[in-house]
Coordinates of C-alpha atoms in Angstrom, one line a residue:
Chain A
X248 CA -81.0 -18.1 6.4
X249 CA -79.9 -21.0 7.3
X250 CA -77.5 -22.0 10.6
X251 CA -74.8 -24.4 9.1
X252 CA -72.0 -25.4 11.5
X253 CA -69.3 -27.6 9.4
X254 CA -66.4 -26.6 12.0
X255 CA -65.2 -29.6 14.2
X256 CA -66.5 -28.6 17.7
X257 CA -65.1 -31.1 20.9
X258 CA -65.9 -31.5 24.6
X259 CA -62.7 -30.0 26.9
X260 CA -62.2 -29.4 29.9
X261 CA -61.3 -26.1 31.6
X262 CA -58.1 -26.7 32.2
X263 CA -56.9 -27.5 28.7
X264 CA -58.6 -24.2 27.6
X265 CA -57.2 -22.0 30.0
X266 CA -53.5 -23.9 28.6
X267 CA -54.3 -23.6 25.4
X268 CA -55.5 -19.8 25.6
X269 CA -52.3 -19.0 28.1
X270 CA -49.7 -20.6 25.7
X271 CA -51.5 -18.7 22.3
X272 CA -51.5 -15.4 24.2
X273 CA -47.6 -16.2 25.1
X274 CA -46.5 -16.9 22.0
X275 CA -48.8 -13.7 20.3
X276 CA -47.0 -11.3 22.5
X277 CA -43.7 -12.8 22.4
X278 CA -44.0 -12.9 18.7
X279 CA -45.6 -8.5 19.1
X280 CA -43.0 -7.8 21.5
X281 CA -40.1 -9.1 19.6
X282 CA -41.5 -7.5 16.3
X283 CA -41.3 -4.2 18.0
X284 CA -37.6 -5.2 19.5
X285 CA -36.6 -5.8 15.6
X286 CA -38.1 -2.9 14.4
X287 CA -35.9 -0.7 16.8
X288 CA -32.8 -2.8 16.3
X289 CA -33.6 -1.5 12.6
X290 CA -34.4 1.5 12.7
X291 CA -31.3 2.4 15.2
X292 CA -28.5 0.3 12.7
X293 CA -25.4 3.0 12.4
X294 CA -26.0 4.9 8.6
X295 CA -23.1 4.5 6.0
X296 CA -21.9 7.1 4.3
X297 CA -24.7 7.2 1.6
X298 CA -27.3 7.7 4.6
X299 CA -28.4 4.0 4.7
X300 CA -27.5 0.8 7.1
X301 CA -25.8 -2.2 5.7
X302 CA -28.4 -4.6 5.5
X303 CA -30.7 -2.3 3.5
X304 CA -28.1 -1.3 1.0
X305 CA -27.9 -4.9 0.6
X306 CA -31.5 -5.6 -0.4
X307 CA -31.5 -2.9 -2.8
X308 CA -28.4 -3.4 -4.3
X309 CA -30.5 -7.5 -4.8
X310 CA -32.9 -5.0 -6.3
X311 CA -30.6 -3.5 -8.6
X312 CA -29.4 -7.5 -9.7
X313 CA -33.4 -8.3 -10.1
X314 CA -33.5 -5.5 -12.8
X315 CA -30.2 -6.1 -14.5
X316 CA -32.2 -9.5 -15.1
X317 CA -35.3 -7.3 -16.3
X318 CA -33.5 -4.8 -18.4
X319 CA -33.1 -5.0 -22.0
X320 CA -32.0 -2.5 -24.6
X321 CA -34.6 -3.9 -26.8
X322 CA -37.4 -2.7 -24.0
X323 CA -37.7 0.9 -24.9
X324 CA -39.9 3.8 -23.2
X325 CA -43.3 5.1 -24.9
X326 CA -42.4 7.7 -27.6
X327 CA -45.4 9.8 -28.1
X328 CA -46.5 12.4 -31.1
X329 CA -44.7 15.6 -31.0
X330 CA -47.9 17.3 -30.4
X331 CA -47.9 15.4 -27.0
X332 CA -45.1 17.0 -25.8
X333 CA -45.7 19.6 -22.7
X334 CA -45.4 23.5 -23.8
X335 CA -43.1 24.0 -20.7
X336 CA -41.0 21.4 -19.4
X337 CA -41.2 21.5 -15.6
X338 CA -37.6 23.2 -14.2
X339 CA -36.4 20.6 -11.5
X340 CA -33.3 20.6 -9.8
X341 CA -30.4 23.6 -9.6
X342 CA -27.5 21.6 -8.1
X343 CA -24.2 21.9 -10.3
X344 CA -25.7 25.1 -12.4
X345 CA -24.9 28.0 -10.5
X346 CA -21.1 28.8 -11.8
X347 CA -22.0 33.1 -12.7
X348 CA -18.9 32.7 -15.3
X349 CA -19.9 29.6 -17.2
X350 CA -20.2 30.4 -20.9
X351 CA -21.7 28.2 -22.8
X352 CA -20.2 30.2 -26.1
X353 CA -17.0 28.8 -25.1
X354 CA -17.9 25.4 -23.7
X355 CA -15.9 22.1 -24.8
X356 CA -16.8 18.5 -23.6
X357 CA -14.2 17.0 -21.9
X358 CA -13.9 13.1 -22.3
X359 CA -11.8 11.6 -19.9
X360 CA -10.5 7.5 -20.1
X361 CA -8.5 7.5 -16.6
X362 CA -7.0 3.9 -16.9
X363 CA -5.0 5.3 -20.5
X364 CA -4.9 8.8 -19.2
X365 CA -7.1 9.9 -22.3
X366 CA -8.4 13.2 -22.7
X367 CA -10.6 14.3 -25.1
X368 CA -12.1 18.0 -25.5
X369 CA -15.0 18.1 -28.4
X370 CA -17.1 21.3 -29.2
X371 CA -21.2 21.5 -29.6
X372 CA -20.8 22.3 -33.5
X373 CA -19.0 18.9 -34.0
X374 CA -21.5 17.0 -31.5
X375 CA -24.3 18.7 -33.5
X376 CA -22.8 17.0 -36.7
X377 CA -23.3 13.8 -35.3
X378 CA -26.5 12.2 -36.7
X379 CA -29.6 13.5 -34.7
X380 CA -32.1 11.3 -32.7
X381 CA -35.3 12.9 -32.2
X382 CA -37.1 11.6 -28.7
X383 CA -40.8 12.5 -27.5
X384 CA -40.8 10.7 -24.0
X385 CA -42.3 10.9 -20.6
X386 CA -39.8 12.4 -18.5
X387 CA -40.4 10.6 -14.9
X388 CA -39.0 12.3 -11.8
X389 CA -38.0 10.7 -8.9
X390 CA -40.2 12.7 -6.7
X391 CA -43.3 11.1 -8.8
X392 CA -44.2 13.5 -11.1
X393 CA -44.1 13.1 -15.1
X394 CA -44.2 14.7 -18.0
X395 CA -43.5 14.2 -21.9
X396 CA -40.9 16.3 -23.4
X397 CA -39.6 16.3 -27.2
X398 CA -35.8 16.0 -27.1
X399 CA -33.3 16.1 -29.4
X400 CA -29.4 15.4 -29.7
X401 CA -27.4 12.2 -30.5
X402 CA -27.6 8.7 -28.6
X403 CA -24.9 8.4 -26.5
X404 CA -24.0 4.9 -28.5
X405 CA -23.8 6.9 -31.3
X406 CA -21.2 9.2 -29.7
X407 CA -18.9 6.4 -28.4
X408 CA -19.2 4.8 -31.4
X409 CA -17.7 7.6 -33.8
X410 CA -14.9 9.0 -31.3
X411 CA -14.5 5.3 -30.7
X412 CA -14.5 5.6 -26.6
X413 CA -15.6 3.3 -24.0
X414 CA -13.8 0.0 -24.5
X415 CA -11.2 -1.6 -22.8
X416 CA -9.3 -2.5 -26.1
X417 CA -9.8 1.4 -27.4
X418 CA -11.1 -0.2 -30.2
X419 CA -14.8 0.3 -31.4
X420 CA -17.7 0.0 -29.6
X421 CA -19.6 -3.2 -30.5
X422 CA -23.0 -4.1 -29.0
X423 CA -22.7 -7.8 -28.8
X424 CA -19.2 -7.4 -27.0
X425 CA -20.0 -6.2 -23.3
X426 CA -16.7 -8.1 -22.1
X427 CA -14.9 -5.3 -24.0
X428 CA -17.0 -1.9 -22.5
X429 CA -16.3 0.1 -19.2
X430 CA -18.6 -1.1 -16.7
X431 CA -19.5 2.0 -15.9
X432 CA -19.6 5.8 -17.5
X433 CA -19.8 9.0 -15.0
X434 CA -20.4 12.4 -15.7
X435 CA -20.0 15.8 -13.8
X436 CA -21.2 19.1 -14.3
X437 CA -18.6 21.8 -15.1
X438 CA -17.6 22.8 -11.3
X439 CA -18.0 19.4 -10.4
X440 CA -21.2 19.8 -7.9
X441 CA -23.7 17.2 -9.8
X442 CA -22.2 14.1 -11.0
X443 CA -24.2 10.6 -11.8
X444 CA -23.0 7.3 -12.3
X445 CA -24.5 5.0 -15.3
X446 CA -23.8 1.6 -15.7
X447 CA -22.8 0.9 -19.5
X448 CA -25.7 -1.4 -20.8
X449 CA -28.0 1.5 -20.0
X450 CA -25.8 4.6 -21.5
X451 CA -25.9 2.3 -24.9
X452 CA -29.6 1.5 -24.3
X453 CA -31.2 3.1 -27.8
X454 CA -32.9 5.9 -25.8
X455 CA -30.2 7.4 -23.9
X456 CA -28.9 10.8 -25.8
X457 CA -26.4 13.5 -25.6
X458 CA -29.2 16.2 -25.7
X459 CA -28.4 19.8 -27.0
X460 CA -32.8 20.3 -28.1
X461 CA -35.8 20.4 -26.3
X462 CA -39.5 20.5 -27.8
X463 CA -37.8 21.8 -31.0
X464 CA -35.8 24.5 -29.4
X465 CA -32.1 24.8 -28.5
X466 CA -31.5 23.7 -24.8
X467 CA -32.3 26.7 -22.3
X468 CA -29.0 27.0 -19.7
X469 CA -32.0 26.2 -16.9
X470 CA -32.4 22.9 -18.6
X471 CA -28.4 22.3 -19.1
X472 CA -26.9 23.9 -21.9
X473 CA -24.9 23.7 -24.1
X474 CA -25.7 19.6 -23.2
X475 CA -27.3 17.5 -20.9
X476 CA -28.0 13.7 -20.6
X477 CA -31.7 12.1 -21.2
X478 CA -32.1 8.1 -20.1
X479 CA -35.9 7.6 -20.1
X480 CA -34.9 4.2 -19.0
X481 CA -34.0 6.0 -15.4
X482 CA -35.5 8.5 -12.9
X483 CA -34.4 12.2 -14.0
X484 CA -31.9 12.2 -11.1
X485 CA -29.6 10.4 -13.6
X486 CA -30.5 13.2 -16.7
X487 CA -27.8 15.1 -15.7
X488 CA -27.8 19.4 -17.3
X489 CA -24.7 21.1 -18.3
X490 CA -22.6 18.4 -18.9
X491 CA -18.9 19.4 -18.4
X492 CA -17.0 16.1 -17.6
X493 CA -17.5 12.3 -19.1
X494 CA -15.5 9.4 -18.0
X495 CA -15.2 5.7 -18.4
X496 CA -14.8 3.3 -14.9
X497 CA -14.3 0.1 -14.2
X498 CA -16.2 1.0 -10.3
X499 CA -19.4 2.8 -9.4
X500 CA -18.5 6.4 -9.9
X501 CA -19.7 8.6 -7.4
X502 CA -23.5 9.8 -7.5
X503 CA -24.7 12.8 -5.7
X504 CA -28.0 11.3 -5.0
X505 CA -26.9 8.1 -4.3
X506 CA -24.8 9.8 -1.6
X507 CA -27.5 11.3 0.0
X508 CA -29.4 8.0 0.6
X509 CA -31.4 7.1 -3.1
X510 CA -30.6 4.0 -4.6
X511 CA -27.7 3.9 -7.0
X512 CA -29.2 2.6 -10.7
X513 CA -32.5 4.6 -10.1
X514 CA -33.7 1.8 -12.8
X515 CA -37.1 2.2 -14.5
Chain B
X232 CA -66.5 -29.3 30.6
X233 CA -67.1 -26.4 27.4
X234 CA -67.5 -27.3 23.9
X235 CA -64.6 -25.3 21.8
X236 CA -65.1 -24.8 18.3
X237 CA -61.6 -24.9 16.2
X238 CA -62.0 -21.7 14.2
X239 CA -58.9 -20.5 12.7
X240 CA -55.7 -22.5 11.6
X241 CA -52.3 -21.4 13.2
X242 CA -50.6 -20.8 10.0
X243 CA -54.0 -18.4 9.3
X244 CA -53.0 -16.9 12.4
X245 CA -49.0 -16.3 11.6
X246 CA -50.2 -14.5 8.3
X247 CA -53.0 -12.3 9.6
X248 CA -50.6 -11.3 12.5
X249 CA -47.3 -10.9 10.4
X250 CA -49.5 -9.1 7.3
X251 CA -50.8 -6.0 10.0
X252 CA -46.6 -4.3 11.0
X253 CA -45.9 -5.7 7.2
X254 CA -48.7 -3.6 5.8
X255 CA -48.0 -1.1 8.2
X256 CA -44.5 -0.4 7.3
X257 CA -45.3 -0.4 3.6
X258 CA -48.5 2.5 4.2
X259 CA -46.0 3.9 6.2
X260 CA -43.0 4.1 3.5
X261 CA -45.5 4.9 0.8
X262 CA -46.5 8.0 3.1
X263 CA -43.1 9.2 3.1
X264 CA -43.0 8.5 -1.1
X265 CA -46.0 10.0 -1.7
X266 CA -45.3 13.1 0.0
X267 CA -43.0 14.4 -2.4
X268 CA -45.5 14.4 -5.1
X269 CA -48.7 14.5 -3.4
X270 CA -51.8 15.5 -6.1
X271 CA -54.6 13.5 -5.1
X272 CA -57.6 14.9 -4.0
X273 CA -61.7 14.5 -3.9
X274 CA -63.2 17.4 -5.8
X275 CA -63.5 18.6 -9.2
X276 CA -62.6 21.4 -10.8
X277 CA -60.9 23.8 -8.7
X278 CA -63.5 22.6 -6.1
X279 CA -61.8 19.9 -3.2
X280 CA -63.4 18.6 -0.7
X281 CA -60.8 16.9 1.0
X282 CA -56.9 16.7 0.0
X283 CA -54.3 13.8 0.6
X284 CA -53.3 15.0 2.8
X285 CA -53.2 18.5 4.9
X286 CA -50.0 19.9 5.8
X287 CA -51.2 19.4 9.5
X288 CA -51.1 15.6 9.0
X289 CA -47.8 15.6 7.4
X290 CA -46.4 17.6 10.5
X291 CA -47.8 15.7 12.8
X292 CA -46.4 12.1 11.6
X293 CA -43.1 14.0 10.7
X294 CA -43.3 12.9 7.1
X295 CA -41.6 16.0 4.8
X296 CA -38.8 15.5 3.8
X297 CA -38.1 11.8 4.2
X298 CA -38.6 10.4 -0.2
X299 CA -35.2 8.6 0.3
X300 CA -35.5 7.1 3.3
X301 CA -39.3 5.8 2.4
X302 CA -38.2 4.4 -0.9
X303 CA -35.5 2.1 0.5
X304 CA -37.9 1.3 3.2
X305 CA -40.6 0.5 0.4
X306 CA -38.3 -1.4 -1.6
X307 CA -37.0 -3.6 1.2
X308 CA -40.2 -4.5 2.4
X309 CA -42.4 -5.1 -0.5
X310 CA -40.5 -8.7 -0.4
X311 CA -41.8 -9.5 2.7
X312 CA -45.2 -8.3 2.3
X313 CA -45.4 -10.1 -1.2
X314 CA -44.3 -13.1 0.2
X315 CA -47.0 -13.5 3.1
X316 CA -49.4 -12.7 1.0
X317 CA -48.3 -15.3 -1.6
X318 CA -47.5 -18.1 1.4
X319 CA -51.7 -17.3 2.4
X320 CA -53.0 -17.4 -0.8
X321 CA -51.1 -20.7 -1.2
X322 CA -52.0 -21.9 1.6
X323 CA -55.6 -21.2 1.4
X324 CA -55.3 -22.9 -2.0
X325 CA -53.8 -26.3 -0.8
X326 CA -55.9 -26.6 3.0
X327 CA -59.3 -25.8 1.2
X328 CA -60.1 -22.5 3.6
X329 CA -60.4 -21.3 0.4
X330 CA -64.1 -23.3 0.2
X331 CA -65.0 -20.4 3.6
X332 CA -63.7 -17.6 2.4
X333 CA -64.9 -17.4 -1.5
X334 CA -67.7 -15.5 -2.1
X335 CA -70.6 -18.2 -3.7
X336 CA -74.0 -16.8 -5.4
X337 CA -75.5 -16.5 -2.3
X338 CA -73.0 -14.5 -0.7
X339 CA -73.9 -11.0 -1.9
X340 CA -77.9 -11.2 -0.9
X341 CA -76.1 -12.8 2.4
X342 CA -73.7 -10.0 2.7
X343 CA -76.9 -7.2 2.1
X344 CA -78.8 -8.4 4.9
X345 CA -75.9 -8.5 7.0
X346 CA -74.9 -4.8 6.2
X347 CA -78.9 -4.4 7.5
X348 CA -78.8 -6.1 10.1
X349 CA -75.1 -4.7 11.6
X350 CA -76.7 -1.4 11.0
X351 CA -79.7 -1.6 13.1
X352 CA -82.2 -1.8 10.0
X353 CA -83.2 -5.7 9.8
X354 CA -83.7 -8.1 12.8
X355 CA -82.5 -11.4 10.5
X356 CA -79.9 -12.5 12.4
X357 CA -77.1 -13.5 9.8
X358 CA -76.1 -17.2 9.5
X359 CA -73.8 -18.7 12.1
X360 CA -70.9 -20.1 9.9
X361 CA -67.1 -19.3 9.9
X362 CA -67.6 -16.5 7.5
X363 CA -71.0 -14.9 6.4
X364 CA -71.4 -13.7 3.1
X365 CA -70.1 -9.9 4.0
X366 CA -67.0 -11.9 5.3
X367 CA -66.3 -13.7 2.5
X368 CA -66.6 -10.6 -0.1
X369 CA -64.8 -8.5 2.8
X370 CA -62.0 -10.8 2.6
X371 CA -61.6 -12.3 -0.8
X372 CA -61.7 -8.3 -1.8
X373 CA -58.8 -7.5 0.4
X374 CA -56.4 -10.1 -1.3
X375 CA -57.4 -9.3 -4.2
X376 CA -56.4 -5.6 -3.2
X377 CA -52.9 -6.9 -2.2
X378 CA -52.4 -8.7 -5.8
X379 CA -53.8 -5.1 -6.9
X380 CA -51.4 -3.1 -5.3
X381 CA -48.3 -5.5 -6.3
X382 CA -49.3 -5.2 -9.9
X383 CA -49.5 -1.5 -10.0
X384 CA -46.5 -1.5 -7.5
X385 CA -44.5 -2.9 -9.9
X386 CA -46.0 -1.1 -12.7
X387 CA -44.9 1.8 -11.1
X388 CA -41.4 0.6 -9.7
X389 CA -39.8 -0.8 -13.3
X390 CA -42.5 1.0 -16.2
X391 CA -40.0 0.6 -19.0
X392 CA -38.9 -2.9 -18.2
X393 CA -42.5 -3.7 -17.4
X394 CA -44.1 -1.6 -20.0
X395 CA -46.8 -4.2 -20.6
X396 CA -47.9 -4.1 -17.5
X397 CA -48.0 -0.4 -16.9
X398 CA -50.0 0.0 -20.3
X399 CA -52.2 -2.3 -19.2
X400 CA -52.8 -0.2 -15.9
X401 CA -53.3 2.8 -17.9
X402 CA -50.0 4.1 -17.8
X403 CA -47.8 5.7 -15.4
X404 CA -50.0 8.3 -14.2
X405 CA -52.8 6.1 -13.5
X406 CA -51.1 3.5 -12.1
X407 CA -49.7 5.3 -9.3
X408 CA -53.3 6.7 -9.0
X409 CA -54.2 3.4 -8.3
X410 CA -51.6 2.3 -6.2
X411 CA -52.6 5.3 -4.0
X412 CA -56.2 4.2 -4.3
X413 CA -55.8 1.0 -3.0
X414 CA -54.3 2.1 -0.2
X415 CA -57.2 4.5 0.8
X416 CA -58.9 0.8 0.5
X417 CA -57.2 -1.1 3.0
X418 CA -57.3 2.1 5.8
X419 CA -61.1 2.1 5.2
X420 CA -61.0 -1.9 5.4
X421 CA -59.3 -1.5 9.2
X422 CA -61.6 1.2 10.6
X423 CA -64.5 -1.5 9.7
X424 CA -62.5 -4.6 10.3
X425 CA -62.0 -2.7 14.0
X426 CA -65.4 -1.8 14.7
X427 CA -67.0 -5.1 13.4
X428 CA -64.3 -7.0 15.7
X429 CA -65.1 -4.6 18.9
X430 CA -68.9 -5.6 17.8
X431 CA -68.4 -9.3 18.0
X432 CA -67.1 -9.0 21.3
X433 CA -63.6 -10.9 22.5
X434 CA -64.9 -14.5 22.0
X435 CA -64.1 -14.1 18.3
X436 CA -61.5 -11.7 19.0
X437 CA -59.5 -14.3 20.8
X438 CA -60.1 -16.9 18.1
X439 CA -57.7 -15.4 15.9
X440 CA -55.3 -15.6 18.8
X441 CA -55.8 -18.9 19.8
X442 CA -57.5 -20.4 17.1
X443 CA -60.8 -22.0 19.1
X444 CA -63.7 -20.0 19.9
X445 CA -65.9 -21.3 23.1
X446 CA -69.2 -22.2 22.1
X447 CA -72.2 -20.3 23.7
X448 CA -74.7 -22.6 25.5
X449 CA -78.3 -22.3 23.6
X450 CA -79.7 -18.9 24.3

């Protein structure tokens, strides 16, 4: 092998490499020094409510901007054959399902529009009449697992569309007139314990349904009957079970995970 | 009077120094992710040799428990570590340090008798440039790891909006596999990058402090 040496060598005396090497090794543990300084400044910021400092709710809600930019109802989740589906969709999550006296025999949705104090009660049989989307997606949870699932129900657009909800106007629904929707829709089991937050563009994306089936068989109450709430285009956090409460908002509504430090569009 | 040799450039410097808290906050952060769903293993069958990661570790580092907090922490500081990584490669690019650290068709018979040599086998003394050829596959690896782990990070972080991206990857599954893979890459890069820095003694060590190493008079 041969000894090449292309790097610029010079004659100095001591003195300037003892300066030199002093004023690097200054600067290198200032720079250490005030890294770690930073760090604990960050690390001690006071928590807001929703578990998180200021400055980091700021960045992801940047985040959340970034994929508002990214998101597109026309970008839709891989559907898969029905064979794909998994024989026993993984149970995840109890929060909001442990009312003993909820019967799901006598269960009505209840469709609130606050701003015209509009309330609307609708029954599975007339939900069921809707037209019926049929969904084989991979479910992805939060916690990093995944797993494809056959659903079935109506798409949420769908929904709005016949009882003619979700616009400012309270006329009907069109998809190329977002300065007419609610911002925002929320939901809330029946005693009020799980509730998620959506923001409109995704509750209309194609995907998103009102889901009373899964992998071909009515919804089992440990999955959310009577109805529950798919969005493959979020975490499952969002797929809220037993749906009892839907409203329309202008704001955020509240989100139970959000509250307890996640980020609020859980956007895929 | 010494002869100094100018080695590194300061912005070189800044980056390698700013990339090791910047990596270390997003291992960190992935740790507390990774936890929650935590299947990877070397084995097969029902046989493993080794899981990521015993319950012991977890304990230790006070991990469980902690998803939320390590996904904002992720998320916040994947900009940061993206964009020294970009501003090196960049720079690299435009000050031609690129033409010492690509690997060239010598490089990998170089970097063989340099793996002999550190290990005691061969008495070839490897070449005295900036960066043998070991170096220069070492390091042009590693950043290609750190494009590696943005692409599956993002793969990972937006699949439906990116769904291109994660097909191309393999799909969700596998693309968080190799997220977690690479990862397992750069600890094993450190533990070598450590030892082979403790083996070249502090001359070189300082280098990337102050930027000159002092030349040795003729042995």
């Amino acid at each position: 092998m041969e000894d090449k040496e292309p790097l610029p060598t010079e004659e100095v005396s001591d003195q300037t490499i003892r300066r030199r090497t002093f004023l690097a090794f200054t600067v290198f543990t200032l720079a250490g020094v005030g890294s770690a300084g930073l760090w604990q400044i960050f690390k001690n910021l006071p928590k807001n409510k929703n578990r998180l400092s200021t400055p980091i709710r700021k960045v992801l809600g940047f985040n959340e901007q970034v994929n508002t930019l990214l998101f597109s109802e026309k970008h839709l989740a891989p559907t898969y054959p029905v064979a794909a589906a998994g024989r026993a969709p993984r149970v995840n999550g109890k929060v909001g399902l442990a009312a003993q006296d909820f019967d799901p025999e006598t269960w009505q949705l209840q469709v609130n529009t606050p701003h015209k104090a509009l309330t609307k009660f609708i029954t599975l049989s007339a939900i069921k009449q809707l037209p019926k989307t049929e969904l084989v997606v991979d479910f992805k949870c939060i916690e990093g697992w995944n797993q494809i699932v056959h659903y079935g129900g109506v798409t949420f657009a769908d929904f709005l569309k016949f009882y003619q909800l979700g616009t400012l106007s309270g006329k009907l629904l069109a998809l190329n007139q977002p300065a007419d929707w609610y911002a925002y829709v929320g939901l809330e089991t029946p005693d009020r314990q799980y509730y998620v937050g959506l923001d409109m563009p995704s509750v209309l994306h194609p995907q998103t349904l009102l889901c009373y089936e899964i992998n071909g068989e009515a919804l089992p109450l440990k999955h959310g009957a009577p109805l529950r709430l798919i969005i493959p285009t979020k975490y499952g956090v969002k797929s809220l079970k037993r749906i009892g409460t839907i409203f329309f908002s202008e704001t955020p509504p509240r989100d139970y995970w959000h509250e307890q430090g996640y980020v609020y569009d859980a956007a895929l | 009077m010494k002869q100094i040799i100018e080695k590194h450039p300061v912005a070189i410097r800044w980056f390698h120094w700013l990339n090791f808290p910047l990596l270390a906050i997003m291992i960190w952060s992935g740790l507390l992710i990774y936890w929650a769903h935590d299947v990877y293993r070397i084995g097969w069958a029902d046989q493993t040799l080794l899981h990521f990661f015993p319950d012991s570790f977890y304990k230790a580092l006070k991990i469980p428990f902690r998803l939320a907090e390590g996904m904002s922490l992720h998320f916040v500081g994947m900009w940061l570590f993206l964009l020294n990584g970009f501003l090196y490669v960049l720079y690299t690019i435009f000050s031609g340090e690129w033409r010492y650290l690509l690997p060239n068709k010598h490089s990998f018979r170089e970097a063989w008798q340099v793996t002999l040599y550190d290990l005691g086998i061969s008495k070839i003394h490897p070449p005295k440039r900036k960066f043998n050829g070991a170096q220069q596959i070492a390091y042009t690896a590693v950043i290609l790891m750190g494009i590696g782990s943005v692409l599956t990070g993002w793969a990972i972080y937006k699949p439906i909006q990116l769904r291109w991206l994660c097909s191309l990857l393999g799909g969700y599954a596998s693309a968080r596999w190799l997220h977690f893979a690479l990862t397992m890459g750069y600890v094993l890069f450190f533990i070598i990058h450590l030892i082979q820095v403790i083996r070249a003694g502090w001359n070189k060590f300082q280098a990337m402090i102050t930027g000159f190493e002092i030349k040795q008079t003729a042995k």
